[in-house]
Short mmCIF file of C-alpha atoms in Angstrom, two decimals:
data_model
loop_
_atom_site.label_atom_id
_atom_site.label_comp_id
_atom_site.label_asym_id
_atom_site.label_seq_id
_atom_site.Cartn_x
_atom_site.Cartn_y
_atom_site.Cartn_z
CA MET K 30 102.40 102.51 221.59
CA ARG K 31 100.71 105.69 220.44
CA PHE K 32 97.33 104.59 221.80
CA TRP K 33 98.65 103.50 225.20
CA ILE K 34 100.75 106.63 225.69
CA LEU K 35 97.67 108.76 225.04
CA ILE K 36 95.62 106.60 227.41
CA THR K 37 98.25 106.99 230.14
CA ILE K 38 98.30 110.78 229.72
CA VAL K 39 94.50 110.87 230.09
CA ALA K 40 94.64 108.65 233.21
CA ILE K 41 97.15 110.99 234.91
CA SER K 42 94.98 113.96 233.95
CA GLY K 43 92.01 112.26 235.63
CA LEU K 44 94.17 111.61 238.70
CA SER K 45 95.03 115.32 238.96
CA GLN K 46 91.42 116.43 238.58
CA GLY K 47 90.18 113.83 241.06
CA MET K 48 92.79 115.01 243.56
CA LEU K 49 92.08 118.72 243.15
CA LEU K 50 88.31 118.66 243.75
CA PRO K 51 88.25 117.26 247.31
CA LEU K 52 91.63 118.68 248.33
CA LEU K 53 90.92 122.29 247.36
CA SER K 54 87.42 122.08 248.86
CA MET K 55 88.94 120.89 252.14
CA LEU K 56 91.66 123.56 252.15
CA LEU K 57 89.17 126.33 251.36
CA GLU K 58 86.81 125.04 254.06
CA LYS K 59 89.64 125.28 256.60
CA GLN K 60 90.17 128.88 255.46
CA GLY K 61 86.56 129.64 256.40
CA VAL K 62 85.19 129.88 252.86
CA SER K 63 81.42 129.24 252.70
CA SER K 64 80.11 126.14 250.93
CA SER K 65 78.35 128.19 248.23
CA VAL K 66 81.49 130.19 247.43
CA ASN K 67 83.48 126.96 247.58
CA GLY K 68 81.19 125.53 244.89
CA MET K 69 81.55 128.63 242.73
CA HIS K 70 85.33 128.32 243.08
CA ALA K 71 85.13 124.78 241.67
CA ALA K 72 83.35 126.14 238.57
CA ALA K 73 86.62 127.82 237.52
CA LEU K 74 87.69 124.56 235.89
CA TYR K 75 84.68 124.56 233.55
CA ILE K 76 84.95 128.30 232.92
CA GLY K 77 88.48 127.65 231.66
CA VAL K 78 87.17 124.97 229.30
CA LEU K 79 84.56 127.30 227.82
CA LEU K 80 87.00 130.20 227.49
CA ILE K 81 89.61 128.25 225.53
CA SER K 82 87.27 126.11 223.39
CA PRO K 83 86.69 128.57 220.49
CA PHE K 84 90.45 128.98 220.01
CA LEU K 85 91.59 125.34 219.85
CA GLU K 86 90.52 124.01 216.46
CA LYS K 87 92.61 126.30 214.26
CA PRO K 88 95.97 125.65 216.01
CA LEU K 89 95.20 121.92 216.11
CA ARG K 90 94.74 121.90 212.33
CA LYS K 91 97.83 124.05 211.79
CA TYR K 92 100.31 122.47 214.21
CA GLY K 93 98.91 118.99 214.88
CA TYR K 94 98.05 116.90 217.91
CA ARG K 95 101.39 116.60 219.71
CA PRO K 96 102.14 120.34 220.17
CA MET K 97 98.70 120.93 221.66
CA ILE K 98 99.14 118.07 224.14
CA ILE K 99 102.60 119.40 225.05
CA VAL K 100 101.33 122.94 225.68
CA GLY K 101 98.24 121.76 227.59
CA GLY K 102 100.28 119.38 229.74
CA PHE K 103 102.83 122.09 230.53
CA ILE K 104 100.07 124.46 231.69
CA VAL K 105 98.68 121.77 234.02
CA ILE K 106 102.08 120.86 235.48
CA LEU K 107 103.04 124.50 236.07
CA SER K 108 99.67 125.25 237.72
CA LEU K 109 99.96 122.25 240.06
CA VAL K 110 103.42 123.39 241.17
CA LEU K 111 102.21 126.96 241.78
CA PHE K 112 99.28 126.01 244.08
CA PRO K 113 101.52 125.57 247.16
CA ALA K 114 103.58 128.66 246.26
CA PHE K 115 100.58 131.01 246.23
CA PRO K 116 97.95 129.94 248.83
CA SER K 117 95.47 132.66 247.90
CA PHE K 118 91.73 132.33 247.17
CA PHE K 119 91.84 134.43 243.99
CA LEU K 120 95.13 133.02 242.72
CA TRP K 121 93.81 129.50 243.27
CA PHE K 122 90.74 130.44 241.25
CA PHE K 123 93.02 131.60 238.44
CA LEU K 124 95.17 128.45 238.67
CA ARG K 125 92.04 126.28 238.60
CA LEU K 126 90.95 128.14 235.49
CA CYS K 127 94.38 127.50 233.94
CA ILE K 128 94.09 123.80 234.72
CA GLY K 129 90.71 123.81 232.98
CA ILE K 130 92.38 125.38 229.93
CA GLY K 131 95.35 123.01 229.95
CA ASP K 132 93.28 119.88 230.59
CA HIS K 133 90.85 120.77 227.82
CA MET K 134 93.70 121.31 225.35
CA LEU K 135 95.07 117.92 226.35
CA HIS K 136 91.73 116.09 226.19
CA PHE K 137 90.61 117.78 222.98
CA ALA K 138 93.81 116.72 221.22
CA THR K 139 93.95 113.17 222.64
CA GLN K 140 90.31 112.27 222.04
CA THR K 141 90.37 113.74 218.53
CA TRP K 142 93.59 111.85 217.76
CA ILE K 143 92.15 108.56 219.06
CA THR K 144 88.88 109.11 217.18
CA ASP K 145 90.83 109.90 214.00
CA PHE K 146 93.03 106.78 213.90
CA SER K 147 90.46 104.31 215.28
CA PRO K 148 88.69 102.18 212.64
CA PRO K 149 84.86 102.13 212.94
CA ASP K 150 84.81 98.54 214.22
CA ARG K 151 87.15 99.41 217.12
CA ARG K 152 86.12 103.01 217.76
CA GLY K 153 83.74 102.18 220.61
CA ARG K 154 86.34 99.94 222.26
CA ASN K 155 89.14 102.51 221.99
CA LEU K 156 87.02 105.40 223.25
CA SER K 157 85.66 103.28 226.10
CA LEU K 158 89.28 102.60 227.15
CA TYR K 159 89.83 106.37 226.93
CA GLY K 160 86.87 106.95 229.26
CA LEU K 161 87.92 104.06 231.50
CA SER K 162 91.45 105.40 231.93
CA PHE K 163 90.18 108.84 232.92
CA GLY K 164 87.62 107.28 235.27
CA LEU K 165 90.23 105.13 237.00
CA GLY K 166 92.52 108.12 237.41
CA PHE K 167 89.69 110.33 238.66
CA SER K 168 88.58 107.68 241.17
CA ALA K 169 92.14 107.34 242.50
CA GLY K 170 92.41 111.12 242.91
CA PRO K 171 90.91 111.25 246.42
CA LEU K 172 93.49 108.66 247.55
CA LEU K 173 96.21 110.99 246.32
CA ALA K 174 94.50 113.87 248.14
CA SER K 175 94.71 111.88 251.40
CA LEU K 176 98.50 112.40 251.35
CA ALA K 177 97.67 115.86 252.71
CA SER K 178 97.43 114.20 256.15
CA TRP K 179 101.25 113.88 255.99
CA HIS K 180 101.87 117.29 254.45
CA LYS K 181 99.19 119.51 252.98
CA TRP K 182 101.22 120.33 249.85
CA LEU K 183 102.42 116.77 249.17
CA PRO K 184 99.50 115.81 246.84
CA PHE K 185 100.30 118.76 244.56
CA TYR K 186 103.95 117.75 244.24
CA VAL K 187 103.20 114.07 243.66
CA SER K 188 100.52 114.88 241.09
CA SER K 189 102.82 117.29 239.24
CA LEU K 190 105.54 114.61 239.21
CA PHE K 191 103.18 112.00 237.71
CA SER K 192 102.03 114.57 235.16
CA LEU K 193 105.62 115.40 234.23
CA VAL K 194 106.50 111.74 233.62
CA SER K 195 103.46 111.16 231.39
CA TRP K 196 104.06 114.50 229.64
CA CYS K 197 107.61 113.44 228.70
CA ALA K 198 106.22 110.33 226.99
CA ILE K 199 104.47 112.43 224.32
CA PHE K 200 107.87 113.42 222.89
CA PHE K 201 108.32 109.81 221.72
CA LEU K 202 105.33 110.09 219.35
CA GLN K 203 105.43 111.37 215.80
CA ASN K 204 103.20 114.38 215.25
CA GLU K 205 100.10 114.06 213.05
CA GLN K 206 97.53 116.56 211.83
CA PRO K 207 93.79 116.17 211.26
CA LYS K 208 92.58 116.22 207.68
CA GLU K 209 91.60 119.60 206.30
CA TRP K 210 87.94 120.34 205.92
CA ALA K 211 86.71 119.59 202.42
CA GLN K 212 85.37 123.12 202.00
CA SER K 213 87.21 126.45 202.05
CA ASP K 214 89.98 126.99 204.62
CA SER K 215 88.43 130.37 205.37
CA THR K 216 85.31 128.76 206.84
CA ASN K 217 85.12 130.03 210.42
CA VAL K 218 84.83 127.98 213.59
CA ALA K 219 81.23 128.99 214.27
CA HIS K 220 80.14 127.75 210.84
CA ARG K 221 81.86 124.39 211.38
CA LEU K 222 80.30 124.01 214.83
CA LEU K 223 76.85 124.69 213.38
CA HIS K 224 77.56 122.17 210.64
CA VAL K 225 78.53 119.57 213.24
CA TRP K 226 75.40 120.32 215.28
CA LYS K 227 73.20 119.96 212.21
CA TYR K 228 74.31 116.40 211.49
CA ALA K 229 75.26 115.07 214.93
CA TRP K 230 73.17 116.98 217.49
CA VAL K 231 71.65 113.82 218.95
CA ALA K 232 75.14 112.41 219.66
CA LEU K 233 76.23 115.73 221.17
CA LEU K 234 73.40 115.57 223.70
CA LEU K 235 75.17 112.61 225.33
CA PRO K 236 78.25 114.52 226.64
CA LEU K 237 75.91 117.31 227.79
CA THR K 238 73.81 114.77 229.69
CA TYR K 239 76.84 113.06 231.20
CA GLY K 240 78.20 116.38 232.47
CA PHE K 241 74.77 117.13 233.98
CA LEU K 242 74.62 113.71 235.67
CA GLU K 243 78.18 113.59 237.00
CA ALA K 244 78.18 117.09 238.49
CA THR K 245 74.66 116.72 239.92
CA ILE K 246 75.37 113.39 241.62
CA HIS K 247 78.64 114.56 243.19
CA THR K 248 77.31 117.99 244.18
CA ILE K 249 73.60 117.64 245.03
CA PHE K 250 73.40 114.11 246.44
CA PRO K 251 75.34 115.17 249.59
CA VAL K 252 72.77 117.97 250.02
CA TYR K 253 69.95 115.44 249.61
CA ALA K 254 71.67 113.15 252.12
CA LEU K 255 71.99 115.87 254.75
CA ARG K 256 68.30 116.74 254.38
CA GLU K 257 67.42 113.06 254.78
CA HIS K 258 69.67 112.84 257.88
CA ILE K 259 72.10 110.45 256.19
CA GLY K 260 75.56 110.52 257.74
CA LEU K 261 78.57 111.74 255.81
CA ASP K 262 80.31 108.39 256.32
CA GLN K 263 77.34 106.70 254.62
CA VAL K 264 77.43 109.23 251.77
CA ALA K 265 81.11 108.35 251.24
CA LEU K 266 80.06 104.73 250.70
CA VAL K 267 77.09 105.42 248.41
CA LEU K 268 78.47 108.22 246.24
CA PRO K 269 81.29 106.25 244.52
CA ALA K 270 78.80 103.56 243.42
CA PHE K 271 77.94 105.52 240.25
CA SER K 272 81.62 105.93 239.32
CA PHE K 273 82.44 102.28 240.06
CA GLY K 274 79.53 101.15 237.88
CA GLY K 275 80.85 103.27 235.02
CA ILE K 276 84.37 101.90 235.42
CA ALA K 277 83.14 98.28 235.59
CA PHE K 278 81.06 98.44 232.41
CA GLN K 279 82.86 101.10 230.34
CA LEU K 280 84.78 98.64 228.16
CA PRO K 281 82.02 95.99 227.73
CA LEU K 282 79.52 98.67 226.69
CA GLY K 283 82.01 100.14 224.20
CA VAL K 284 82.65 96.71 222.67
CA LEU K 285 78.89 96.08 222.44
CA SER K 286 78.47 99.36 220.57
CA ASP K 287 81.02 98.11 218.00
CA ARG K 288 79.30 94.76 217.47
CA PHE K 289 75.70 96.00 217.42
CA PRO K 290 74.14 99.22 216.05
CA ARG K 291 75.57 101.95 218.27
CA LYS K 292 72.33 103.91 218.38
CA GLN K 293 70.41 100.91 219.72
CA VAL K 294 73.04 100.19 222.39
CA ILE K 295 72.91 103.82 223.53
CA ALA K 296 69.10 103.82 223.61
CA ALA K 297 69.05 100.63 225.71
CA ALA K 298 71.65 102.11 228.10
CA LEU K 299 69.57 105.29 228.50
CA PHE K 300 66.41 103.29 229.25
CA ILE K 301 68.12 101.12 231.89
CA GLY K 302 69.78 104.18 233.41
CA SER K 303 66.47 106.05 233.64
CA ALA K 304 64.82 102.97 235.17
CA SER K 305 67.61 102.80 237.76
CA PHE K 306 67.07 106.37 238.92
CA PHE K 307 63.31 105.83 238.98
CA SER K 308 63.92 102.78 241.18
CA ALA K 309 66.04 104.93 243.49
CA TYR K 310 63.10 107.36 243.61
CA LEU K 311 60.81 104.49 244.67
CA PHE K 312 63.25 102.97 247.19
CA HIS K 313 64.71 106.20 248.60
CA HIS K 314 64.18 104.97 252.18
CA SER K 315 66.83 102.25 251.68
CA LEU K 316 70.44 103.40 251.56
CA ILE K 317 71.55 100.03 250.20
CA GLY K 318 68.83 100.25 247.54
CA ILE K 319 70.05 103.71 246.48
CA ALA K 320 73.64 102.44 246.26
CA ILE K 321 72.59 99.48 244.09
CA CYS K 322 70.54 101.77 241.83
CA PHE K 323 73.50 104.17 241.52
CA PHE K 324 75.82 101.30 240.61
CA ILE K 325 73.45 99.98 237.91
CA ALA K 326 72.89 103.49 236.55
CA GLY K 327 76.68 104.00 236.40
CA MET K 328 77.07 100.73 234.49
CA PHE K 329 74.85 101.96 231.67
CA VAL K 330 75.05 105.76 231.60
CA GLY K 331 78.56 106.17 233.04
CA SER K 332 79.84 105.71 229.47
CA LEU K 333 77.68 108.38 227.83
CA PHE K 334 80.62 110.68 227.13
CA SER K 335 82.73 108.10 225.27
CA LEU K 336 79.68 106.60 223.55
CA GLY K 337 78.63 110.08 222.47
CA ILE K 338 82.02 110.72 220.86
CA ALA K 339 81.93 107.34 219.09
CA TYR K 340 78.39 107.95 217.81
CA MET K 341 79.33 111.46 216.70
CA ALA K 342 82.26 110.01 214.74
CA ASP K 343 79.82 107.66 212.99
CA LEU K 344 77.75 110.63 211.82
CA LEU K 345 80.57 112.95 210.69
CA PRO K 346 83.45 112.75 208.22
CA LYS K 347 86.95 112.85 209.70
CA GLN K 348 87.41 116.42 208.48
CA LEU K 349 84.84 117.61 211.04
CA LEU K 350 86.02 115.50 213.99
CA PRO K 351 88.08 118.32 215.56
CA ALA K 352 85.03 120.60 215.60
CA GLY K 353 82.86 117.75 216.88
CA ASN K 354 85.23 116.91 219.74
CA LEU K 355 85.47 120.59 220.57
CA LEU K 356 81.70 120.83 220.84
CA CYS K 357 81.60 117.67 223.01
CA GLY K 358 83.94 119.28 225.54
CA MET K 359 81.98 122.52 225.58
CA LEU K 360 78.65 120.78 226.07
CA TYR K 361 80.07 118.56 228.83
CA SER K 362 81.20 121.69 230.67
CA ILE K 363 77.84 123.41 230.17
CA GLY K 364 76.06 120.33 231.53
CA SER K 365 78.43 120.25 234.52
CA MET K 366 77.65 123.90 235.29
CA ILE K 367 73.86 123.82 234.91
CA GLY K 368 73.21 120.37 236.41
CA PRO K 369 73.73 121.19 240.11
CA PHE K 370 71.84 124.49 239.79
CA VAL K 371 68.79 123.04 238.03
CA THR K 372 68.56 119.99 240.29
CA GLY K 373 69.18 122.06 243.43
CA LEU K 374 66.39 124.39 242.36
CA ALA K 375 64.09 121.40 241.84
CA ILE K 376 64.78 120.19 245.38
CA GLN K 377 64.24 123.69 246.75
CA ILE K 378 60.89 124.09 245.00
CA GLY K 379 59.70 120.49 245.31
CA THR K 380 60.72 117.65 247.62
CA ASN K 381 64.05 115.98 248.33
CA GLN K 382 63.05 113.10 246.08
CA SER K 383 62.95 115.53 243.15
CA PHE K 384 66.69 114.76 242.92
CA PHE K 385 66.02 111.25 241.60
CA PHE K 386 63.03 112.32 239.52
CA MET K 387 65.09 114.97 237.69
CA LEU K 388 67.73 112.43 236.67
CA PHE K 389 65.09 109.91 235.60
CA THR K 390 63.27 112.52 233.51
CA LEU K 391 66.44 113.72 231.77
CA LEU K 392 67.54 110.21 230.76
CA PHE K 393 64.06 109.08 229.71
CA LEU K 394 63.56 112.14 227.50
CA LEU K 395 66.91 111.49 225.82
CA PHE K 396 65.89 107.84 225.35
CA LEU K 397 62.73 108.99 223.54
CA ILE K 398 64.80 111.34 221.36
CA MET K 399 67.12 108.47 220.41
CA LEU K 400 64.11 106.38 219.36
CA GLN K 401 62.67 109.16 217.19
CA LYS K 402 65.90 110.50 215.65
CA GLN K 403 66.44 109.49 212.04
CA GLN K 404 70.09 109.52 210.99
CA LYS K 405 70.85 112.02 208.25
CA LYS K 406 72.81 110.96 205.24
CA ARG K 407 76.50 111.22 206.04
CA ILE K 408 78.12 114.25 204.48
CA ASN K 409 81.23 114.02 202.32
#
């Protein structure tokens, strides 16, 4: 019951995030906000994640998983309710930032809890279900946003209601706390994060890469499409292909990483993903070809976040899992912030097809790193 309650909470969180992105963009567009400022407004979510990250590990160790999920969920619910009450550009920016804070508290606690109680032979499977539940919720978010055609505030109220129901379920779970670090309690957060990076940096590159990919595909591909004179209705058909591929293969890939060496499964996924984007680069004149390449790429690299957490847990003792999960969330946010900028700059300097070449290069370089990386001896 504990596992499925946590999975449900994550799915509803994904639903709220997937609803907010298109709905707020549409509402701000109707207010006459420029597309560039609209994009900067969306970054508030990731700014909130980075702001709260350094302050989460200590209270998690002191108070446990359940209180952090309760506080994070309450912040999200309250923010969703306040959006209709205060239709202001700057207040919406602040509320988006608060949702970033609340969601990160919720995700940090849930993924650390799941990583902690999952045995090594089921860790990949459990974390893939974690990623799958968020992906399903995120993909259903735009459907929830479409309720705005009935009443523009209705999606906020429905989302807050779903969040409230899932939030109440956490009170049925018994609280647990992560194990204390083997060294001195006075060791600061920065030292633990450096310790985690020292032993698991190759695994931590996976959430960073996934954040880069996800934000770049959803932000820059529409720009590429407009420059290639591809209609918005066609973009709406092609763009979800990456997400659907990730949803379809999230669980099978996680199970494979439990049955075979996780590092080899990840390396193979990176190679196939890079080959898919290179194929899209070669067949960029065919919209169907691009959609197929996106779907295949999503199948194999749409699970990089959950696979990265599972691989990180293989490299670290349980005492360092809170710090490791914290760093995963921070790196995912950093990747989400720099991805659209770097890829947009590449298109501006080079050609439109630089979009596909950037994604291919990133994944292929990470594939080479995975081949060369020698696993350090696990610390006690």
